[in-house]
Short mmCIF file of N, CA and C in Angstrom, two decimals:
data_model
loop_
_atom_site.label_atom_id
_atom_site.label_comp_id
_atom_site.label_asym_id
_atom_site.label_seq_id
_atom_site.Cartn_x
_atom_site.Cartn_y
_atom_site.Cartn_z
N MET P 1 1.17 -1.20 0.05
CA MET P 1 -0.21 0.06 0.05
C MET P 1 0.34 1.28 -0.20
N ASN P 2 0.23 2.42 -0.69
CA ASN P 2 1.53 3.49 -0.68
C ASN P 2 0.64 4.52 0.51
N GLU P 3 1.25 5.72 0.60
CA GLU P 3 0.80 6.20 1.60
C GLU P 3 -1.00 6.96 1.88
N LYS P 4 -1.45 6.87 0.56
CA LYS P 4 -3.10 7.03 0.31
C LYS P 4 -3.88 5.43 0.57
N GLY P 5 -3.06 4.53 1.07
CA GLY P 5 -3.45 3.19 0.76
C GLY P 5 -3.95 2.07 0.07
N GLY P 6 -3.51 2.60 -1.10
CA GLY P 6 -3.68 1.89 -2.74
C GLY P 6 -2.77 0.77 -2.35
N THR P 7 -3.00 -0.19 -3.47
CA THR P 7 -2.28 -1.42 -3.65
C THR P 7 -0.94 -0.87 -4.32
N ILE P 8 0.12 -1.19 -3.72
CA ILE P 8 1.19 -1.34 -4.93
C ILE P 8 1.41 -2.55 -6.00
N GLN P 9 1.28 -3.66 -5.23
CA GLN P 9 1.87 -4.85 -5.67
C GLN P 9 1.22 -6.06 -4.81
N THR P 10 0.41 -7.02 -5.41
CA THR P 10 0.29 -8.36 -4.59
C THR P 10 0.86 -9.10 -5.67
N ALA P 11 0.69 -10.36 -5.09
CA ALA P 11 0.96 -11.52 -5.83
C ALA P 11 0.73 -12.89 -5.02
N VAL P 12 0.94 -13.88 -6.06
CA VAL P 12 0.71 -15.50 -5.41
C VAL P 12 2.09 -16.28 -5.42
N ILE P 13 2.10 -16.43 -4.34
CA ILE P 13 3.37 -17.35 -4.48
C ILE P 13 3.36 -18.97 -4.05
N GLU P 14 4.02 -19.69 -4.66
CA GLU P 14 4.54 -21.16 -4.06
C GLU P 14 5.11 -21.38 -3.35
N HIS P 15 5.17 -22.14 -2.05
CA HIS P 15 6.17 -22.41 -1.34
C HIS P 15 7.37 -23.34 -2.16
N SER P 16 8.26 -22.95 -2.46
CA SER P 16 9.08 -23.15 -3.14
C SER P 16 10.33 -22.15 -3.20
N GLN P 17 11.16 -22.67 -4.29
CA GLN P 17 12.63 -22.08 -4.38
C GLN P 17 12.03 -20.92 -4.78
N ALA P 18 11.11 -21.65 -6.37
CA ALA P 18 10.66 -20.71 -7.13
C ALA P 18 9.69 -19.44 -6.43
N GLY P 19 9.00 -20.18 -5.87
CA GLY P 19 8.04 -19.24 -5.00
C GLY P 19 8.76 -17.87 -4.83
N PHE P 20 9.92 -18.34 -3.95
CA PHE P 20 10.64 -17.27 -2.81
C PHE P 20 11.56 -16.73 -3.71
N ALA P 21 11.79 -16.91 -5.27
CA ALA P 21 12.57 -16.20 -5.95
C ALA P 21 11.65 -15.17 -6.88
N LYS P 22 10.52 -15.65 -7.05
CA LYS P 22 9.35 -14.53 -7.88
C LYS P 22 8.95 -13.41 -6.68
N LEU P 23 9.00 -13.87 -5.48
CA LEU P 23 9.00 -12.57 -4.02
C LEU P 23 10.35 -11.17 -4.28
N GLU P 24 11.39 -12.03 -4.28
CA GLU P 24 12.67 -11.83 -4.16
C GLU P 24 12.44 -10.38 -5.48
N ALA P 25 11.84 -11.20 -6.61
CA ALA P 25 12.11 -10.24 -8.22
C ALA P 25 10.76 -9.29 -8.03
N LEU P 26 9.89 -9.42 -7.13
CA LEU P 26 8.78 -8.27 -7.33
C LEU P 26 9.54 -7.14 -6.30
N ARG P 27 10.35 -7.51 -5.10
CA ARG P 27 10.79 -6.39 -4.31
C ARG P 27 11.53 -5.76 -5.52
N GLN P 28 12.93 -6.56 -5.68
CA GLN P 28 13.76 -5.70 -6.21
C GLN P 28 12.83 -4.90 -7.56
N GLN P 29 11.83 -5.15 -8.28
CA GLN P 29 11.27 -4.53 -9.15
C GLN P 29 10.71 -3.29 -8.43
N LEU P 30 10.13 -3.54 -7.13
CA LEU P 30 9.58 -1.85 -6.77
C LEU P 30 10.91 -1.38 -5.84
N GLN P 31 12.32 -1.62 -6.15
CA GLN P 31 13.14 -1.34 -5.38
C GLN P 31 13.63 -0.74 -3.93
N VAL P 32 12.81 -1.61 -2.92
CA VAL P 32 12.85 -1.54 -2.20
C VAL P 32 13.34 -2.70 -0.91
N GLU P 33 14.20 -2.22 -0.10
CA GLU P 33 14.90 -3.41 0.66
C GLU P 33 14.00 -3.98 1.63
N PRO P 34 14.54 -5.81 2.12
CA PRO P 34 13.57 -6.11 2.73
C PRO P 34 13.04 -5.43 4.12
N GLY P 35 13.43 -4.73 4.54
CA GLY P 35 13.39 -4.13 5.71
C GLY P 35 12.25 -2.82 5.75
N GLU P 36 12.12 -2.18 4.49
CA GLU P 36 11.45 -1.88 4.29
C GLU P 36 10.02 -2.11 4.03
N CYS P 37 10.15 -3.58 3.53
CA CYS P 37 8.87 -3.84 3.53
C CYS P 37 7.63 -4.38 4.63
N ILE P 38 6.41 -4.27 4.52
CA ILE P 38 5.75 -4.71 5.48
C ILE P 38 4.63 -6.22 4.38
N VAL P 39 4.84 -7.38 5.09
CA VAL P 39 4.38 -8.30 4.41
C VAL P 39 3.26 -9.18 4.95
N GLY P 40 2.06 -9.42 4.48
CA GLY P 40 1.02 -9.75 4.96
C GLY P 40 0.55 -10.95 4.48
N MET P 41 0.38 -11.72 5.09
CA MET P 41 -0.16 -13.66 4.03
C MET P 41 -1.05 -13.88 5.01
N GLU P 42 -1.58 -14.80 3.95
CA GLU P 42 -2.79 -15.34 4.53
C GLU P 42 -2.40 -17.09 4.56
N THR P 43 -1.64 -17.59 5.52
CA THR P 43 -0.85 -18.89 6.08
C THR P 43 -0.40 -18.69 7.34
N ALA P 44 0.26 -19.82 7.53
CA ALA P 44 0.72 -20.16 8.78
C ALA P 44 2.49 -20.95 8.38
N HIS P 45 2.03 -20.74 7.34
CA HIS P 45 3.40 -21.64 6.47
C HIS P 45 5.17 -21.88 6.84
N SER P 46 5.54 -22.48 7.80
CA SER P 46 6.68 -21.91 8.88
C SER P 46 7.87 -21.81 7.64
N LEU P 47 8.18 -21.95 6.49
CA LEU P 47 9.01 -22.60 5.94
C LEU P 47 8.98 -20.88 4.95
N LEU P 48 7.93 -20.60 4.63
CA LEU P 48 7.74 -19.12 4.08
C LEU P 48 8.38 -18.38 5.02
N ILE P 49 7.93 -18.09 6.41
CA ILE P 49 8.25 -17.34 7.23
C ILE P 49 9.64 -17.67 7.68
N ASP P 50 10.15 -18.53 7.57
CA ASP P 50 11.76 -18.39 7.79
C ASP P 50 12.54 -17.85 6.41
N HIS P 51 12.08 -18.31 5.45
CA HIS P 51 12.80 -17.68 3.94
C HIS P 51 12.66 -15.89 4.61
N LEU P 52 11.20 -14.98 5.18
CA LEU P 52 11.47 -14.02 4.60
C LEU P 52 12.07 -13.23 6.30
N TRP P 53 12.17 -13.77 7.21
CA TRP P 53 13.29 -13.57 8.23
C TRP P 53 14.73 -13.79 7.60
N ALA P 54 14.94 -14.95 7.30
CA ALA P 54 16.02 -15.14 7.07
C ALA P 54 16.69 -13.96 5.67
N SER P 55 15.86 -13.55 5.02
CA SER P 55 16.29 -12.64 4.07
C SER P 55 15.89 -10.91 4.19
N GLY P 56 15.57 -10.95 5.32
CA GLY P 56 15.69 -9.50 6.44
C GLY P 56 14.67 -8.58 6.12
N TYR P 57 13.27 -9.44 5.76
CA TYR P 57 12.03 -8.72 6.56
C TYR P 57 11.98 -8.93 8.05
N GLU P 58 11.41 -7.20 8.62
CA GLU P 58 11.22 -7.39 9.51
C GLU P 58 9.54 -7.39 10.19
N ALA P 59 8.86 -6.95 9.23
CA ALA P 59 7.26 -7.07 9.67
C ALA P 59 6.73 -8.16 8.86
N ILE P 60 6.67 -9.03 9.89
CA ILE P 60 5.56 -10.27 8.94
C ILE P 60 4.37 -10.38 9.78
N TYR P 61 3.35 -10.24 9.27
CA TYR P 61 1.98 -10.61 9.87
C TYR P 61 1.00 -11.40 9.09
N VAL P 62 0.98 -12.88 9.97
CA VAL P 62 -0.16 -13.83 9.42
C VAL P 62 -1.68 -13.72 10.08
N LEU P 63 -1.89 -13.60 9.21
CA LEU P 63 -3.53 -13.39 9.23
C LEU P 63 -4.44 -14.13 10.35
N PRO P 64 -4.90 -14.08 11.46
CA PRO P 64 -5.14 -15.29 12.15
C PRO P 64 -6.58 -16.00 11.84
N ARG P 65 -7.38 -15.64 10.96
CA ARG P 65 -8.54 -16.59 10.60
C ARG P 65 -8.01 -17.59 9.49
N VAL P 66 -6.57 -17.45 9.29
CA VAL P 66 -6.06 -18.82 8.42
C VAL P 66 -5.53 -20.23 8.95
N LEU P 67 -5.15 -19.65 10.08
CA LEU P 67 -4.69 -20.47 11.69
C LEU P 67 -5.49 -21.67 11.98
N PHE P 68 -6.75 -21.35 11.71
CA PHE P 68 -8.14 -21.92 12.25
C PHE P 68 -8.83 -23.32 10.92
N LEU P 69 -8.40 -22.66 9.71
CA LEU P 69 -8.46 -23.55 8.81
C LEU P 69 -8.07 -24.47 8.68
N PRO P 70 -8.40 -25.95 8.18
CA PRO P 70 -7.69 -26.84 8.27
C PRO P 70 -6.90 -27.01 6.92
N TRP P 71 -7.32 -26.87 5.48
CA TRP P 71 -6.87 -26.76 4.50
C TRP P 71 -5.79 -25.53 4.01
N SER P 72 -5.31 -25.06 4.93
CA SER P 72 -4.36 -23.37 4.97
C SER P 72 -3.22 -23.61 4.50
N LEU P 73 -2.45 -24.50 5.18
CA LEU P 73 -1.13 -25.10 5.27
C LEU P 73 -0.76 -25.85 3.45
N HIS P 74 -1.74 -26.00 2.76
CA HIS P 74 -1.22 -26.37 1.52
C HIS P 74 -1.94 -25.66 0.12
N GLN P 75 -2.35 -24.35 0.53
CA GLN P 75 -2.51 -23.51 -0.36
C GLN P 75 -1.84 -22.61 -0.82
N LEU P 76 -1.71 -22.11 -1.42
CA LEU P 76 -0.68 -20.49 -2.16
C LEU P 76 -1.02 -19.78 -0.87
N THR P 77 0.11 -19.22 -1.04
CA THR P 77 0.69 -18.00 -0.58
C THR P 77 0.01 -16.73 -1.14
N SER P 78 -0.57 -15.65 -0.32
CA SER P 78 -1.49 -14.51 -1.09
C SER P 78 0.05 -13.77 -0.41
N LEU P 79 0.15 -12.50 -0.80
CA LEU P 79 1.41 -11.69 -0.55
C LEU P 79 1.03 -10.48 -1.01
N PHE P 80 1.27 -9.55 0.10
CA PHE P 80 0.93 -8.31 -0.33
C PHE P 80 2.20 -7.49 0.15
N VAL P 81 3.23 -6.73 -0.81
CA VAL P 81 4.16 -6.24 -0.21
C VAL P 81 3.75 -4.41 0.17
N VAL P 82 4.51 -4.46 1.04
CA VAL P 82 3.36 -2.65 1.60
C VAL P 82 4.92 -1.94 1.42
N GLN P 83 4.75 -0.71 0.89
CA GLN P 83 6.34 0.00 0.83
C GLN P 83 5.53 1.38 1.98
#
Protein backbone atom coordinates (compact mmCIF):
# COMPACT_ATOMS: atom_id res chain seq x y z
CA MET A 1 0.00 0.00 0.00
CA ASN A 2 1.09 3.52 -0.57
CA GLU A 3 0.55 6.46 1.79
CA LYS A 4 -3.00 6.87 0.42
CA GLY A 5 -3.88 3.23 1.09
CA GLY A 6 -3.64 2.11 -2.53
CA THR A 7 -2.20 -1.28 -3.41
CA ILE A 8 1.32 -1.19 -4.84
CA GLN A 9 1.73 -4.91 -5.57
CA THR A 10 0.00 -8.19 -4.83
CA ALA A 11 1.30 -11.62 -5.71
CA VAL A 12 0.56 -15.27 -5.16
CA ILE A 13 3.63 -17.45 -4.73
CA GLU A 14 4.25 -21.14 -4.22
CA HIS A 15 6.01 -22.47 -1.13
CA SER A 16 9.14 -23.36 -3.09
CA GLN A 17 12.49 -21.92 -4.12
CA ALA A 18 10.85 -20.70 -7.34
CA GLY A 19 8.11 -18.96 -5.34
CA PHE A 20 10.64 -17.32 -3.03
CA ALA A 21 12.64 -16.15 -6.07
CA LYS A 22 9.45 -14.65 -7.52
CA LEU A 23 8.92 -12.71 -4.29
CA GLU A 24 12.49 -11.39 -4.38
CA ALA A 25 12.15 -10.37 -8.04
CA LEU A 26 8.97 -8.43 -7.24
CA ARG A 27 10.64 -6.69 -4.32
CA GLN A 28 13.64 -5.73 -6.43
CA GLN A 29 11.32 -4.45 -9.17
CA LEU A 30 9.77 -2.11 -6.58
CA GLN A 31 13.29 -1.00 -5.58
CA VAL A 32 12.77 -1.49 -1.85
CA GLU A 33 14.90 -3.28 0.72
CA PRO A 34 13.41 -6.24 2.63
CA GLY A 35 13.42 -4.24 5.86
CA GLU A 36 11.26 -1.58 4.20
CA CYS A 37 8.52 -4.06 3.31
CA ILE A 38 5.56 -5.06 5.40
CA VAL A 39 4.33 -8.46 4.32
CA GLY A 40 0.81 -9.67 5.00
CA MET A 41 0.08 -13.29 4.29
CA GLU A 42 -2.77 -15.72 4.50
CA THR A 43 -0.80 -18.69 5.73
CA ALA A 44 0.92 -20.08 8.77
CA HIS A 45 3.48 -21.96 6.66
CA SER A 46 6.69 -21.77 8.68
CA LEU A 47 9.07 -22.38 5.76
CA LEU A 48 7.96 -19.13 4.11
CA ILE A 49 8.13 -17.22 7.38
CA ASP A 50 11.66 -18.58 7.97
CA HIS A 51 12.67 -17.48 4.47
CA LEU A 52 11.33 -13.95 5.01
CA TRP A 53 13.12 -13.57 8.35
CA ALA A 54 16.37 -14.88 6.84
CA SER A 55 16.03 -12.43 3.94
CA GLY A 56 15.79 -9.42 6.22
CA TYR A 57 12.06 -8.75 6.26
CA GLU A 58 11.26 -7.19 9.61
CA ALA A 59 7.46 -7.06 9.61
CA ILE A 60 5.57 -10.25 8.89
CA TYR A 61 1.88 -10.59 9.65
CA VAL A 62 -0.09 -13.84 9.57
CA LEU A 63 -3.79 -13.22 9.26
CA PRO A 64 -5.34 -15.08 12.21
CA ARG A 65 -8.44 -16.44 10.48
CA VAL A 66 -6.25 -18.77 8.43
CA LEU A 67 -4.74 -20.46 11.45
CA PHE A 68 -8.01 -22.26 12.11
CA LEU A 69 -8.71 -23.50 8.58
CA PRO A 70 -7.60 -27.11 8.01
CA TRP A 71 -6.67 -26.55 4.34
CA SER A 72 -4.58 -23.42 4.98
CA LEU A 73 -1.19 -25.15 5.13
CA HIS A 74 -1.66 -26.63 1.66
CA GLN A 75 -2.69 -23.50 -0.22
CA LEU A 76 -0.70 -20.93 -2.09
CA THR A 77 0.22 -17.82 -0.17
CA SER A 78 -1.16 -14.38 -0.91
CA LEU A 79 1.49 -11.78 -0.27
CA PHE A 80 0.97 -8.09 -0.10
CA VAL A 81 4.18 -6.11 -0.31
CA VAL A 82 3.73 -2.74 1.32
CA GLN A 83 6.08 0.19 0.98
